[in-house]
Coordinates of C-alpha atoms and ligand atoms in Angstrom, one line a residue:
M1 CA 47.8 54.0 46.9
I2 CA 45.4 55.6 48.3
L3 CA 42.0 53.6 47.5
P4 CA 38.4 55.3 48.1
P5 CA 37.1 51.6 50.8
T6 CA 34.2 50.5 47.9
P7 CA 33.4 46.7 47.6
D8 CA 35.4 45.8 44.9
N9 CA 38.8 47.8 46.5
I10 CA 37.8 45.9 50.0
R11 CA 38.4 42.6 47.8
K12 CA 41.1 44.2 46.6
A13 CA 43.1 44.6 49.1
A14 CA 41.9 40.8 50.9
G15 CA 43.4 40.2 47.9
L16 CA 46.9 42.0 48.1
L17 CA 46.7 40.8 52.0
L18 CA 46.6 36.4 51.3
Q19 CA 49.4 37.4 48.8
G20 CA 51.6 39.1 51.5
D21 CA 51.0 42.5 50.7
L22 CA 51.1 45.4 53.3
V23 CA 47.8 47.2 53.2
A24 CA 47.1 49.9 56.1
F25 CA 43.5 50.3 57.4
P26 CA 41.2 53.0 59.7
T27 CA 39.9 52.1 63.2
E28 CA 38.1 54.2 65.0
T29 CA 42.0 54.8 66.8
V30 CA 44.4 55.5 64.3
Y31 CA 45.4 53.9 61.3
G32 CA 46.6 50.1 61.7
L33 CA 49.5 48.0 58.6
G34 CA 48.1 45.4 58.5
A35 CA 50.3 41.8 57.3
D36 CA 48.5 38.2 57.0
I37 CA 49.6 37.1 60.2
A38 CA 50.6 33.1 59.1
N39 CA 53.0 35.0 56.0
K40 CA 56.0 35.2 57.7
N41 CA 58.2 37.1 54.3
A42 CA 54.5 40.1 55.1
I43 CA 55.4 40.0 59.1
E44 CA 58.5 40.6 58.7
R45 CA 58.7 43.1 56.7
I46 CA 56.2 45.5 58.9
Y47 CA 59.2 45.1 61.2
K48 CA 61.2 46.8 58.4
V49 CA 59.7 49.4 57.1
K50 CA 58.1 51.2 60.9
G51 CA 61.7 50.5 61.9
R52 CA 60.4 48.6 64.7
P53 CA 63.0 46.1 66.9
Q54 CA 61.2 42.9 66.8
T55 CA 61.3 42.0 70.6
N56 CA 57.9 44.6 69.7
P57 CA 55.3 42.4 69.0
L58 CA 52.3 43.3 67.2
I59 CA 48.1 43.3 68.2
I60 CA 46.1 40.5 66.4
H61 CA 42.3 42.4 64.5
L62 CA 39.5 40.0 64.1
Y63 CA 36.3 40.3 62.8
S64 CA 34.4 37.7 65.3
F65 CA 34.5 37.9 68.6
N66 CA 34.2 33.9 67.5
D67 CA 37.6 34.3 66.0
I68 CA 40.1 34.6 68.9
Q69 CA 40.2 30.4 68.9
K70 CA 42.7 30.8 66.2
V71 CA 45.1 33.0 68.1
A72 CA 44.3 32.0 71.4
S73 CA 44.4 29.1 73.7
L74 CA 41.9 29.3 76.8
E75 CA 41.3 25.9 77.2
D76 CA 43.2 26.2 80.4
S77 CA 42.7 28.7 81.4
P78 CA 39.0 29.7 82.6
L79 CA 40.2 32.2 85.1
V80 CA 41.1 34.4 80.9
E81 CA 38.0 33.5 79.7
A82 CA 36.1 34.6 82.3
R83 CA 37.4 37.7 82.3
L84 CA 37.2 37.8 78.9
Q85 CA 33.4 37.2 78.5
K86 CA 33.0 40.5 81.0
I87 CA 35.2 42.7 78.4
S88 CA 32.9 41.5 75.3
G89 CA 30.1 43.9 74.9
L90 CA 33.4 46.5 74.6
W91 CA 34.1 44.7 71.0
P92 CA 33.9 46.0 68.7
G93 CA 35.1 48.8 70.2
P94 CA 38.8 50.7 71.4
L95 CA 40.0 48.0 73.8
T96 CA 43.4 44.9 73.4
V97 CA 43.2 41.9 75.7
I98 CA 45.9 40.1 76.2
L99 CA 46.2 36.6 76.1
P100 CA 47.4 33.2 76.6
K101 CA 48.5 32.3 72.3
H102 CA 47.9 29.7 70.2
P103 CA 50.5 27.3 69.7
L104 CA 49.4 27.7 65.4
V105 CA 51.0 31.3 66.3
S106 CA 53.9 32.8 65.1
P107 CA 57.0 33.4 67.6
L108 CA 57.3 36.7 64.9
V109 CA 54.5 38.0 65.7
T110 CA 54.1 38.0 68.9
A111 CA 58.4 38.7 69.7
N112 CA 58.9 35.4 70.5
Q113 CA 56.4 36.0 74.3
E114 CA 53.6 33.6 75.4
T115 CA 50.8 36.0 74.8
V116 CA 49.1 37.4 73.0
A117 CA 47.4 40.9 72.2
V118 CA 43.6 40.9 70.0
R119 CA 41.4 43.2 69.7
I120 CA 38.2 43.5 67.1
P121 CA 38.0 47.2 65.6
N122 CA 35.0 49.4 65.5
H123 CA 35.3 50.5 62.0
H124 CA 33.5 50.3 59.5
V125 CA 35.7 49.7 56.8
A126 CA 38.3 47.1 58.9
L127 CA 35.6 45.1 59.6
E128 CA 34.7 44.3 55.9
F129 CA 38.2 44.3 55.4
L130 CA 38.8 42.2 58.2
K131 CA 36.0 39.5 57.4
E132 CA 37.1 39.6 54.0
C133 CA 40.5 38.5 54.6
M134 CA 39.1 36.1 56.3
V135 CA 42.5 35.3 58.1
P136 CA 43.1 37.8 61.7
V137 CA 45.6 40.1 60.9
A138 CA 48.2 41.4 62.2
A139 CA 48.3 45.4 62.0
P140 CA 51.0 47.6 64.4
S141 CA 49.5 51.8 64.0
A142 CA 51.2 52.4 60.2
N143 CA 53.5 54.9 61.5
R144 CA 57.6 54.6 61.7
S145 CA 59.0 53.6 64.9
T146 CA 58.6 56.0 67.1
Y147 CA 56.7 58.5 65.4
V148 CA 53.0 59.8 66.0
S149 CA 50.4 57.1 65.0
P150 CA 49.0 58.1 62.0
T151 CA 45.1 59.2 62.2
T152 CA 44.2 59.4 58.8
A153 CA 44.7 57.5 55.5
E154 CA 46.9 60.7 53.8
H155 CA 49.3 60.4 57.4
V156 CA 50.1 56.9 56.8
L157 CA 51.3 57.9 52.9
E158 CA 53.2 60.4 54.1
D159 CA 55.4 57.8 57.0
L160 CA 55.8 55.0 54.9
G161 CA 55.0 56.1 50.9
D162 CA 55.9 53.3 48.3
D163 CA 56.6 50.8 51.4
V164 CA 53.2 50.0 51.8
D165 CA 51.0 48.7 49.0
M166 CA 48.0 49.9 49.7
I167 CA 46.1 52.1 52.0
L168 CA 42.3 51.5 52.0
Y169 CA 40.9 55.1 52.8
G170 CA 38.2 55.4 55.9
G171 CA 38.6 58.9 56.8
P172 CA 40.6 61.2 60.3
C173 CA 40.2 58.5 63.0
K174 CA 37.0 58.6 65.8
I175 CA 39.2 58.7 68.8
G176 CA 42.8 59.6 67.4
I177 CA 44.9 57.2 70.2
E178 CA 45.5 53.6 70.4
S179 CA 43.6 51.3 72.1
T180 CA 43.5 51.0 75.6
I181 CA 45.4 47.6 76.0
V182 CA 45.1 45.5 79.1
S183 CA 46.2 41.6 79.5
F184 CA 44.4 39.7 81.5
V185 CA 47.0 36.3 81.7
G186 CA 47.9 37.3 85.0
D187 CA 46.4 36.7 89.1
I188 CA 45.0 39.9 88.8
P189 CA 43.7 42.0 85.2
K190 CA 46.7 44.6 84.6
I191 CA 46.6 47.9 82.1
L192 CA 49.3 48.5 80.2
R193 CA 48.6 51.6 78.1
P194 CA 45.3 53.8 79.4
G195 CA 43.0 54.3 76.0
A196 CA 40.0 55.6 75.3
I197 CA 37.8 52.2 77.5
T198 CA 39.0 53.7 80.4
F199 CA 39.6 52.8 83.9
E200 CA 35.8 53.3 85.6
T201 CA 34.2 51.4 82.4
L202 CA 36.8 48.3 82.7
Q203 CA 36.8 48.1 86.8
A204 CA 32.8 47.6 86.4
L205 CA 33.4 45.3 84.7
L206 CA 36.6 43.2 86.4
P207 CA 36.4 45.0 90.0
D208 CA 39.6 43.8 91.0
I209 CA 41.8 45.3 87.6
E210 CA 44.4 47.4 88.5
L211 CA 47.3 50.6 86.5
A212 CA 50.5 49.0 85.9
Q213 CA 53.1 50.0 87.7
K214 CA 56.4 51.6 85.3
N215 CA 58.3 48.5 85.6
E216 CA 55.5 46.6 84.1
E217 CA 54.8 48.1 81.3
V218 CA 57.7 47.1 80.1
R219 CA 56.7 44.4 78.8
A220 CA 54.2 46.1 76.5
P221 CA 58.3 47.4 74.9
G222 CA 55.6 49.8 73.0
M223 CA 55.3 51.1 76.4
S224 CA 59.7 52.7 76.1
P225 CA 59.2 56.4 77.3
L226 CA 59.9 58.4 74.4
H227 CA 57.2 57.0 72.1
Y228 CA 54.2 59.1 70.2
A229 CA 57.1 61.8 70.0
P230 CA 57.1 64.6 66.9
F231 CA 60.7 66.0 66.0
T232 CA 60.2 69.3 67.3
P233 CA 60.3 70.2 71.1
I234 CA 57.6 69.7 72.9
E235 CA 56.8 71.0 76.4
F236 CA 54.2 71.8 79.2
I237 CA 53.1 75.7 78.4
R238 CA 53.1 75.4 82.4
D239 CA 56.9 74.4 82.5
A240 CA 58.0 77.5 79.6
D241 CA 59.7 80.5 80.8
I242 CA 57.8 83.0 78.6
S243 CA 60.8 85.6 79.0
T244 CA 63.3 83.1 77.1
L245 CA 60.8 81.8 73.9
P246 CA 62.8 80.4 71.0
P247 CA 61.8 83.2 68.1
R248 CA 59.4 80.1 66.3
V249 CA 56.9 78.5 69.2
G250 CA 53.5 76.6 68.1
I251 CA 51.4 76.2 70.8
I252 CA 48.7 73.7 71.2
A253 CA 45.3 75.2 73.4
F254 CA 42.9 72.1 75.0
K255 CA 40.0 75.4 75.9
D256 CA 39.7 78.8 74.6
Y257 CA 42.1 80.9 75.8
E258 CA 42.5 84.9 76.0
G259 CA 45.7 86.1 75.3
L260 CA 47.9 83.2 73.9
D261 CA 48.3 84.9 70.3
A262 CA 49.0 86.8 71.8
I263 CA 52.4 86.0 72.5
P264 CA 54.8 87.4 70.7
Q265 CA 56.9 84.4 69.4
C266 CA 53.3 82.2 69.2
V267 CA 53.7 82.1 65.3
K268 CA 50.6 79.3 65.2
L269 CA 47.7 77.9 67.9
A270 CA 45.9 75.1 67.8
T271 CA 42.9 75.3 70.0
L272 CA 41.7 71.7 70.1
S273 CA 38.3 71.6 71.8
L274 CA 36.4 75.5 72.7
N275 CA 35.6 74.5 76.3
G276 CA 38.8 71.1 76.9
N277 CA 35.8 68.1 75.8
F278 CA 38.6 64.3 76.3
S279 CA 36.9 62.8 73.2
E280 CA 37.6 66.4 70.8
I281 CA 41.1 66.9 72.2
S282 CA 41.8 63.6 71.3
E283 CA 40.2 63.2 68.2
R284 CA 42.9 66.1 67.1
L285 CA 45.6 65.6 69.4
F286 CA 48.0 63.6 66.5
G287 CA 47.3 65.1 63.5
T288 CA 48.3 68.4 65.4
L289 CA 51.5 67.2 66.9
R290 CA 52.1 66.5 62.7
E291 CA 51.0 69.0 61.0
F292 CA 53.2 71.8 64.3
D293 CA 56.1 69.7 63.0
K294 CA 56.7 70.2 59.4
E295 CA 55.9 74.3 60.0
K296 CA 60.0 74.1 61.5
L297 CA 59.4 75.8 64.5
D298 CA 61.6 76.6 67.3
L299 CA 59.2 74.4 70.2
I300 CA 56.0 73.8 70.8
L301 CA 53.8 74.1 73.9
I302 CA 51.5 71.9 75.0
D303 CA 48.4 72.2 77.7
E304 CA 47.3 69.5 80.4
C305 CA 44.2 68.3 80.6
P306 CA 43.1 66.5 84.5
E307 CA 43.7 63.1 84.2
T308 CA 40.1 61.3 84.7
G309 CA 38.9 59.2 82.6
L310 CA 39.9 59.6 78.3
G311 CA 42.5 62.7 80.5
V312 CA 44.8 59.6 81.5
A313 CA 45.3 58.5 78.1
I314 CA 46.3 62.7 76.4
M315 CA 48.2 62.8 79.2
D316 CA 50.4 59.3 78.3
R317 CA 51.0 60.0 75.7
I318 CA 51.8 63.6 76.0
R319 CA 54.2 63.1 78.1
R320 CA 56.2 60.4 75.5
A321 CA 56.1 63.1 73.5
L322 CA 57.3 66.1 75.9
H323 CA 62.0 65.8 74.7
Ligands
TXA1 O1 44.9 50.8 68.9 C1 45.5 50.4 68.3 O2 45.8 49.3 69.4 C2 46.2 50.7 67.2 C3 45.3 50.5 66.1 C4 46.5 49.9 64.4 O3 44.7 48.9 66.6 N1 46.9 49.0 66.7 C5 47.8 49.7 68.0 O4 49.5 48.7 67.3 O5 49.2 51.0 68.3 P1 51.3 49.1 68.0 O6 52.1 47.8 67.1 O7 51.4 51.0 67.7 O8 51.1 48.9 70.1 C6 50.9 48.0 70.4 C7 51.1 47.6 71.5 C8 52.5 47.6 71.7 O9 53.2 48.4 72.8 C9 52.9 46.6 71.9 O10 54.3 45.9 72.6 C10 52.5 45.9 73.1 O11 51.1 46.2 71.8 N2 51.8 43.9 72.7 C11 51.6 43.4 71.2 N3 51.8 42.4 72.1 C12 51.4 42.6 73.2 C13 51.7 41.5 74.4 N4 51.7 40.3 74.4 N5 52.2 41.4 75.5 C14 51.9 43.2 76.3 N6 52.4 43.6 74.5 C15 51.8 43.8 73.8
MG2 MG1 52.3 52.0 67.5

């Protein structure tokens, strides 16, 4: 059931979460499927409902910076604490940080890792909801495992139906792709998943930061190669052989090209931005993939963008969707 985020409904949503139910809520990145981190049954239900392997840990969502001490142990890690202070101005925002775990956080939430992922989302409905809950809320993206993340309340309903007890409505997500994940627990800070908080932004605050190598990414198991994929086969426009296209092709372009709709097999065309604007592309990318997936296409052909700034995250998600 999708409900508007009135004060009454926010209170109701928090009440449901505290009694062990699952509540989906909007964030600036994608919709999350929330559960109380202290409720074992609710956390187990998240894995079950998503069809997510229990080896893939969940992100904990917090209302304020001071809540971090409820889920992370920083006393013995002055270096981690210093890094945290440096990025604190990016919160609330599309950034998730990996920290040493507090002993009281259930290993179910962290998939038995000694670390915990935390973020403070920048969406007024998410913040009002988290404030009302007064407990840390575990929330993976509110989709079935391996499908495209949901960027509207309707996507959540389509994916999860009655398996979710309540969906708070918050309109389409402004950023549209998942948060940047940075690990603070190693010798140097590492970006495990690119997102709207870019490498350049992080490097200005943490000069030694690096992008994780492919083998390190595996420790964030959600980064397994096939992850954000629609059911329809999808490949880059540049790799397509125009002379042997199947009968029904959809094309997702990132700027206004001439002549694409003249390709006879092109039965659906979406232009995500008129001039290749990264924010417009990321905002519409997942919704467009879902829309195209309903069209019984034989193939989706998709554009590319330069891998700078937010373009890194856009290309990362597209590569994981190719098949
Ligand atoms: O934007 C987002 O981050 C959204 C919204 C709802 O906040 N959430 C999201 O959650 O994308 P999810 O579960 O779909 O992706 C979480 C990623 C997974 O790749 C998981 O492996 C990684 O975070 N992760 C969680 N805890 C971790 C940990 N302790 N160490 C390394 N990676 C971790
Ligand atoms: Mg996900």
